[in-house]
PDB file of C-alpha atoms in Angstrom:
ATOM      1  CA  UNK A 655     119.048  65.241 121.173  1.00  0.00           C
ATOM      2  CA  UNK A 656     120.395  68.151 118.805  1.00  0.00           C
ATOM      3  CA  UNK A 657     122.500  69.482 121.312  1.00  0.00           C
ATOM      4  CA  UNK A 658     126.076  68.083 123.013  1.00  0.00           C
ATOM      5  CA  UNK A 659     125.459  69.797 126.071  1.00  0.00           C
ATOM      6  CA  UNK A 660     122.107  67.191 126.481  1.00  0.00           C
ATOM      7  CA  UNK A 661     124.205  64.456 126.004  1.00  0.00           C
ATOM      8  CA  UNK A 662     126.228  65.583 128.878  1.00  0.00           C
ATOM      9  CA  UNK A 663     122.971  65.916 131.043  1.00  0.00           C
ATOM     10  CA  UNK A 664     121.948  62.894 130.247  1.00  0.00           C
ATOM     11  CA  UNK A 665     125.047  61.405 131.024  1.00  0.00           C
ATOM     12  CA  UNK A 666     125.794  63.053 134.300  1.00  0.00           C
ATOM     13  CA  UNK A 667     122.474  62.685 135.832  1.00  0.00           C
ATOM     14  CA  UNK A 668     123.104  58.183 134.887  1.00  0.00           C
ATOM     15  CA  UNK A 669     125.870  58.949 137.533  1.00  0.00           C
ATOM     16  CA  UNK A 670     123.830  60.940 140.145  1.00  0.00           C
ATOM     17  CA  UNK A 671     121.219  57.990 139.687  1.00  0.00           C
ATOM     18  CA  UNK A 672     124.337  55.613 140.665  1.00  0.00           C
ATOM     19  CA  UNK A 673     124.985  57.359 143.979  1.00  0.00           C
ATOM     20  CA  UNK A 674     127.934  59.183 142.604  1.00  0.00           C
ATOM     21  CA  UNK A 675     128.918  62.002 145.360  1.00  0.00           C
ATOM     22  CA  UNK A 676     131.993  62.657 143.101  1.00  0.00           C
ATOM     23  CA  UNK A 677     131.643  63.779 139.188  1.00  0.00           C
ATOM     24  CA  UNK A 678     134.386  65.262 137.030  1.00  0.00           C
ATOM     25  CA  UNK A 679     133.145  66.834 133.806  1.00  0.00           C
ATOM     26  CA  UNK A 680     136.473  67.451 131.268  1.00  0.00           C
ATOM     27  CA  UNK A 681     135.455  69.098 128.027  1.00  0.00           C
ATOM     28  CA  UNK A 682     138.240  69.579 125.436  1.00  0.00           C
ATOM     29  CA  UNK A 683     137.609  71.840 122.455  1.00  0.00           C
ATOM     30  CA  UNK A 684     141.094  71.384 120.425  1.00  0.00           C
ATOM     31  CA  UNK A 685     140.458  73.197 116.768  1.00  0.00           C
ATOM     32  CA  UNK A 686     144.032  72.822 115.440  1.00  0.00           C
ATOM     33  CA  UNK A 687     143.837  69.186 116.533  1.00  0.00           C
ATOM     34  CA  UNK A 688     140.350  69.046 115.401  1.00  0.00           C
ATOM     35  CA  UNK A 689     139.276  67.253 118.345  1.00  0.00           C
ATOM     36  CA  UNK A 690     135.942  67.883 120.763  1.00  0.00           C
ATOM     37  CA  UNK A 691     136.429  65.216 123.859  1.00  0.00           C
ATOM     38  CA  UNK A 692     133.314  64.751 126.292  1.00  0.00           C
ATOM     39  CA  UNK A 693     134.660  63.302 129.732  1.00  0.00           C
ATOM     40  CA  UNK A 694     132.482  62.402 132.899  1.00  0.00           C
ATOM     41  CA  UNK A 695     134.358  60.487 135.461  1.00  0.00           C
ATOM     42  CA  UNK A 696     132.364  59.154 138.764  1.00  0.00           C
ATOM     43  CA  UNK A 697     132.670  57.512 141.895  1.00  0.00           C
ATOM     44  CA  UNK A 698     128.838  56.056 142.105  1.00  0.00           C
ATOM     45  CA  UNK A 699     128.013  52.244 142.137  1.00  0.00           C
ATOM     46  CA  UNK A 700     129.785  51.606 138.480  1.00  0.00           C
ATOM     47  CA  UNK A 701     128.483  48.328 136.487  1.00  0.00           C
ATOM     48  CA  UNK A 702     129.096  44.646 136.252  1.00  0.00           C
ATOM     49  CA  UNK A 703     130.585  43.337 133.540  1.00  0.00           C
ATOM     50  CA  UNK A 704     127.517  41.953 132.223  1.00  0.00           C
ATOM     51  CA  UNK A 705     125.759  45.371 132.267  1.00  0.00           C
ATOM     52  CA  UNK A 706     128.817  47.496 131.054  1.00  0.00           C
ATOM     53  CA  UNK A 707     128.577  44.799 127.486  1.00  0.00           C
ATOM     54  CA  UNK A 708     124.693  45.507 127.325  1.00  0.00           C
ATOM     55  CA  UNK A 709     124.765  49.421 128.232  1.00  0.00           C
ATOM     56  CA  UNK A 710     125.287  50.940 124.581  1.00  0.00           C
ATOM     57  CA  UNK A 711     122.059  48.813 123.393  1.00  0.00           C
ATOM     58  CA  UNK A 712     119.469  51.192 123.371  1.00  0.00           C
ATOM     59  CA  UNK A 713     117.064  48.310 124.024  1.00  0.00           C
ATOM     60  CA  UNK A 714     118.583  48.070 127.258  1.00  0.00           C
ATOM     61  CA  UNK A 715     117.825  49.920 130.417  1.00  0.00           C
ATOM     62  CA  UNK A 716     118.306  49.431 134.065  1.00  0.00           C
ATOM     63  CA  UNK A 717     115.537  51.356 135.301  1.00  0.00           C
ATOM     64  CA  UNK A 718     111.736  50.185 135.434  1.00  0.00           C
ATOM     65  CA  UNK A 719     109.783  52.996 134.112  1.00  0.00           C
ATOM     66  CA  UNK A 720     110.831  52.887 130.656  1.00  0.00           C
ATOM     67  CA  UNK A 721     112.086  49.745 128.358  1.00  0.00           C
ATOM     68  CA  UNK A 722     114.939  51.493 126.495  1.00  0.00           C
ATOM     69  CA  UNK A 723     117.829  53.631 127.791  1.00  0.00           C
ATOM     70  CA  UNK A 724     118.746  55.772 124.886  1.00  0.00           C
ATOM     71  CA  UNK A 725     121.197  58.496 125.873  1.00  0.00           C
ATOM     72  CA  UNK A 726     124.380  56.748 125.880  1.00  0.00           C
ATOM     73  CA  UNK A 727     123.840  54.238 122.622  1.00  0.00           C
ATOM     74  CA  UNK A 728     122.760  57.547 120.800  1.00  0.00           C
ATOM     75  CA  UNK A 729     125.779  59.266 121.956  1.00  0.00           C
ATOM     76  CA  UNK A 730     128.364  56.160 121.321  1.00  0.00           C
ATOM     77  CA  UNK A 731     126.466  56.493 117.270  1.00  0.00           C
ATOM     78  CA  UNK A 732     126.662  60.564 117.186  1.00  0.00           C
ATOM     79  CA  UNK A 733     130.994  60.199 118.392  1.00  0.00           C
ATOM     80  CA  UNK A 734     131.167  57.553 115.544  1.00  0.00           C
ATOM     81  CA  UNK A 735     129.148  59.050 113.083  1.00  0.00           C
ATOM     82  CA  UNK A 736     131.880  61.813 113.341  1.00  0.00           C
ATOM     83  CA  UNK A 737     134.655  60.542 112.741  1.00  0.00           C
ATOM     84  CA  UNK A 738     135.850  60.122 116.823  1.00  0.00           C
ATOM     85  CA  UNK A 739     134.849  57.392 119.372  1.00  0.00           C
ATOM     86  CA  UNK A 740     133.146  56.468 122.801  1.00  0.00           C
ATOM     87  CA  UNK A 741     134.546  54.661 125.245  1.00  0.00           C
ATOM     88  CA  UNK A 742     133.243  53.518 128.746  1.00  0.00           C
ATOM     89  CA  UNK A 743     135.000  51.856 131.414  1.00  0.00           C
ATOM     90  CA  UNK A 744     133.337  50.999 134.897  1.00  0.00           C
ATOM     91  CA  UNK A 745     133.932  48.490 137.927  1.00  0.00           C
ATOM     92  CA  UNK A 746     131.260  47.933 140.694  1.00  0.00           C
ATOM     93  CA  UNK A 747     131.393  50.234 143.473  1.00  0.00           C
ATOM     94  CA  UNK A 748     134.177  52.099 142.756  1.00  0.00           C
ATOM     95  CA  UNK A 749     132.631  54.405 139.559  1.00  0.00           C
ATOM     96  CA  UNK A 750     132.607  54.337 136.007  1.00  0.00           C
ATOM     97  CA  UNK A 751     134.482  56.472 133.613  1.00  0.00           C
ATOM     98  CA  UNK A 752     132.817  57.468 130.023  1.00  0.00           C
ATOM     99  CA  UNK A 753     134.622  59.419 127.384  1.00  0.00           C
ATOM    100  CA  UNK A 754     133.272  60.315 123.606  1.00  0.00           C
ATOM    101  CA  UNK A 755     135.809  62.187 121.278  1.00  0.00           C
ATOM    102  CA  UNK A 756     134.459  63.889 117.968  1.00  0.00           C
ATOM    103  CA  UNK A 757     136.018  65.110 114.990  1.00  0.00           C
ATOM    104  CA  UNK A 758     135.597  69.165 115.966  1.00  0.00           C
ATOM    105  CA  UNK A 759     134.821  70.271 112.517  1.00  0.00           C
ATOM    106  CA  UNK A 760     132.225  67.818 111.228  1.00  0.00           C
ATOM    107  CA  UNK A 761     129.181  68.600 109.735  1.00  0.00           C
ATOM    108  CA  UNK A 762     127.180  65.954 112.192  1.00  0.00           C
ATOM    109  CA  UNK A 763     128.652  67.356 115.267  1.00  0.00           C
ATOM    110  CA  UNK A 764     125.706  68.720 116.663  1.00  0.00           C
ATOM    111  CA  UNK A 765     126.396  72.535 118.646  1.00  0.00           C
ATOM    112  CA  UNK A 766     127.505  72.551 122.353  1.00  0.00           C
ATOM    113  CA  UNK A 767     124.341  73.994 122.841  1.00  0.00           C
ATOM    114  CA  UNK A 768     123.622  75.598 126.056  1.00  0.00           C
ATOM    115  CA  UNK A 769     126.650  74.550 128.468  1.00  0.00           C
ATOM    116  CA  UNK A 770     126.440  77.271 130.789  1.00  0.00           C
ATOM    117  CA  UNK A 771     122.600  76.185 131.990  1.00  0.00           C
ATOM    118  CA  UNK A 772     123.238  72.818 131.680  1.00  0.00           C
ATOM    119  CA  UNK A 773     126.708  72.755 134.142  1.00  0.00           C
ATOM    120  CA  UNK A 774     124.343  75.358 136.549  1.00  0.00           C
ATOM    121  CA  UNK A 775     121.702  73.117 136.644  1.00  0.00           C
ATOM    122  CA  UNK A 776     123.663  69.917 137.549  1.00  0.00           C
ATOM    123  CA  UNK A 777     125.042  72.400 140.751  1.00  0.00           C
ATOM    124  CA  UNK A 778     122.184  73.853 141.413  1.00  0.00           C
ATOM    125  CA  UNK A 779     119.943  70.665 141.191  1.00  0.00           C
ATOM    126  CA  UNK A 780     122.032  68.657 144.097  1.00  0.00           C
ATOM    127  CA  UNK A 781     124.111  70.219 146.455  1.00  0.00           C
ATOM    128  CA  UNK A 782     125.317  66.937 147.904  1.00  0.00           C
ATOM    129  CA  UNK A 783     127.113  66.148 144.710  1.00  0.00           C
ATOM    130  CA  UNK A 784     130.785  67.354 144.424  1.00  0.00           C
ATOM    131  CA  UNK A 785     131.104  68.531 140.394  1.00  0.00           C
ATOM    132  CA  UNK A 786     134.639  69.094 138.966  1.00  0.00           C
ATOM    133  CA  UNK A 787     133.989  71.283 136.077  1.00  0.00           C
ATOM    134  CA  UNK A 788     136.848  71.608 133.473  1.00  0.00           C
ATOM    135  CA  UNK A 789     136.237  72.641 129.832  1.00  0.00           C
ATOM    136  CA  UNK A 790     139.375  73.818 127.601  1.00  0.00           C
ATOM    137  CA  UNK A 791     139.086  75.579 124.055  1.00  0.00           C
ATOM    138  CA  UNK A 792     142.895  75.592 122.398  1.00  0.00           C
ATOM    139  CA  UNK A 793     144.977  76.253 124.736  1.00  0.00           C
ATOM    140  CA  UNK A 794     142.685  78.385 127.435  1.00  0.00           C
ATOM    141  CA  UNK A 795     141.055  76.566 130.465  1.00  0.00           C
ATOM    142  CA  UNK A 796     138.197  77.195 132.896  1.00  0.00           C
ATOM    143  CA  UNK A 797     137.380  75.523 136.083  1.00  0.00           C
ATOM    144  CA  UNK A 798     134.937  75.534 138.333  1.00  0.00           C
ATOM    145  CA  UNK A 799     135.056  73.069 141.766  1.00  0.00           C
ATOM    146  CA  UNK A 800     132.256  73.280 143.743  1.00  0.00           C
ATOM    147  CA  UNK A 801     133.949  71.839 146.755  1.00  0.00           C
ATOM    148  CA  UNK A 802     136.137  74.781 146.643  1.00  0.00           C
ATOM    149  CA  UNK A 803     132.931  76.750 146.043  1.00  0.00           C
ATOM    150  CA  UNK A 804     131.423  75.250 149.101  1.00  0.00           C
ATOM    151  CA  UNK A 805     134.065  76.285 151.088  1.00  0.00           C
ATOM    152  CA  UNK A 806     134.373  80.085 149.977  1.00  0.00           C
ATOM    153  CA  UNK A 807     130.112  80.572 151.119  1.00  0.00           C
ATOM    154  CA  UNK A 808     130.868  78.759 154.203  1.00  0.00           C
ATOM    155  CA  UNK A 809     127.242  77.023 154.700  1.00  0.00           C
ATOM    156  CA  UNK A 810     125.459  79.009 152.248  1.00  0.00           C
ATOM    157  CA  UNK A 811     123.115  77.169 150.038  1.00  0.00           C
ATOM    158  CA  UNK A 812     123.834  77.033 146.383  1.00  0.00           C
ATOM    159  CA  UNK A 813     119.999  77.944 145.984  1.00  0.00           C
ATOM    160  CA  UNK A 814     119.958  81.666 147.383  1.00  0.00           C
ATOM    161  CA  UNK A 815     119.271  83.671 144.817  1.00  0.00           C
ATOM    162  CA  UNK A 816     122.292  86.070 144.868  1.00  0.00           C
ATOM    163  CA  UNK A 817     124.701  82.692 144.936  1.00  0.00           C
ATOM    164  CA  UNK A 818     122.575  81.091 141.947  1.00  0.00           C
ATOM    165  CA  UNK A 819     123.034  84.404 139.678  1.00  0.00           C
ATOM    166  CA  UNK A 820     126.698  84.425 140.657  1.00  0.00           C
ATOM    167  CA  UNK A 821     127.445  80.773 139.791  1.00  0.00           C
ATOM    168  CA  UNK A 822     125.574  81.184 136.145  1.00  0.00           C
ATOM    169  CA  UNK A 823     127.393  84.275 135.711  1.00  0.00           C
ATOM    170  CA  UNK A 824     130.789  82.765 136.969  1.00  0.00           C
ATOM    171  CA  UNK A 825     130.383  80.148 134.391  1.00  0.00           C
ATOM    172  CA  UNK A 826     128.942  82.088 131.333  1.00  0.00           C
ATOM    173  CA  UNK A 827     132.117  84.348 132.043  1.00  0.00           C
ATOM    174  CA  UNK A 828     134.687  81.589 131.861  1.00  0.00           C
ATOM    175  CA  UNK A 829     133.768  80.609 128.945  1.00  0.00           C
ATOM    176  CA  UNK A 830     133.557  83.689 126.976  1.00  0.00           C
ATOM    177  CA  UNK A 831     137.765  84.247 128.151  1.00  0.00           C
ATOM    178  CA  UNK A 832     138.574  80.735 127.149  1.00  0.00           C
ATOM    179  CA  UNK A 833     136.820  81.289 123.514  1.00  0.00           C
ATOM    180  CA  UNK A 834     137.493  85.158 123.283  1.00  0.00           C
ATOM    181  CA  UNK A 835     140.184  84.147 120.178  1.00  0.00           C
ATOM    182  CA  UNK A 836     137.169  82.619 118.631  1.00  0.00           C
ATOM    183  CA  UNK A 837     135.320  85.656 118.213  1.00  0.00           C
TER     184      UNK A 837
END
């Protein structure tokens, strides 16, 4: 994956795969700190402690239709290749928490790539799923909740057209104010 924002796909659909109706997404761009954290918190089955040893092997998967699970062992290698690190915490049936720092300005970090289709797409793709969306750059911060989003449309779908092109929009604009000193 040359792209962060993959990562985070990959990542947050392990958690929809684990039941999780619950997902909190906290993205921290700090330049003078020099710090890019990648946060997904859950509430889905969460691992044994067995599992949680074996789940940054990339021989190691939990599903049946392929032999190796490489998202999170890659990801654990790309935060320590720069110069940050990965934890992941998780206890059965109560969630599992996974958090990767990186050192901002390293020449391995990959880009964010594209955030803005990747958070709409994880809304979009499963309505039943509650996402918490926070990403800050300095000291600027954008949130989205779609529980709170839920309860502005009132029983309209996330999938009507109108709503989709709002939520991208809503999300694309967000973060151009939280990275308008960057430009």
């Amino acid at each position: 994956m040359n792209e962060l924002s993959l990562y985070l796909l990959d990542i947050v659909q392990n958690s929809i795969k684990a039941d999780s109706k619950n997902i909190i997404i906290n993205i921290i761009e700090d330049t003078k700190e020099d710090l890019l954290s990648i946060e997904v918190i859950d509430d889905g089955k969460g691992m044994s402690e067995e599992t949680l040893k074996k789940v940054t092997d990339p021989f190691f998967t939990s599903r049946s239709t392929r032999r190796v699970g490489l998202g999170i062992p890659i990801f654990k290698e790309l935060c320590e290749t720069c110069l940050g690190s990965f934890q992941i915490k998780s206890q059965e049936k109560k969630g599992t928490r996974l958090i990767g720092t990186l050192k901002h300005s390293n020449i391995d970090r990959p880009p964010m790539g594209n955030i803005v289709d990747t958070i709409y797409t994880l809304i979009i793709n499963d309505e039943e799923v509650e996402i918490l969306y926070n990403h800050s750059f300095n000291d600027k911060k954008f949130t989205l909740n779609t529980k709170e989003l839920k309860q502005i449309l009132d029983g309209i779908s996330f999938k009507q057209m109108d709503v989709m092109m709002w939520i991208k929009d809503y999300i694309k604009e967000g973060l151009r104010f939280i990275k308008e000193e960057e430009l």
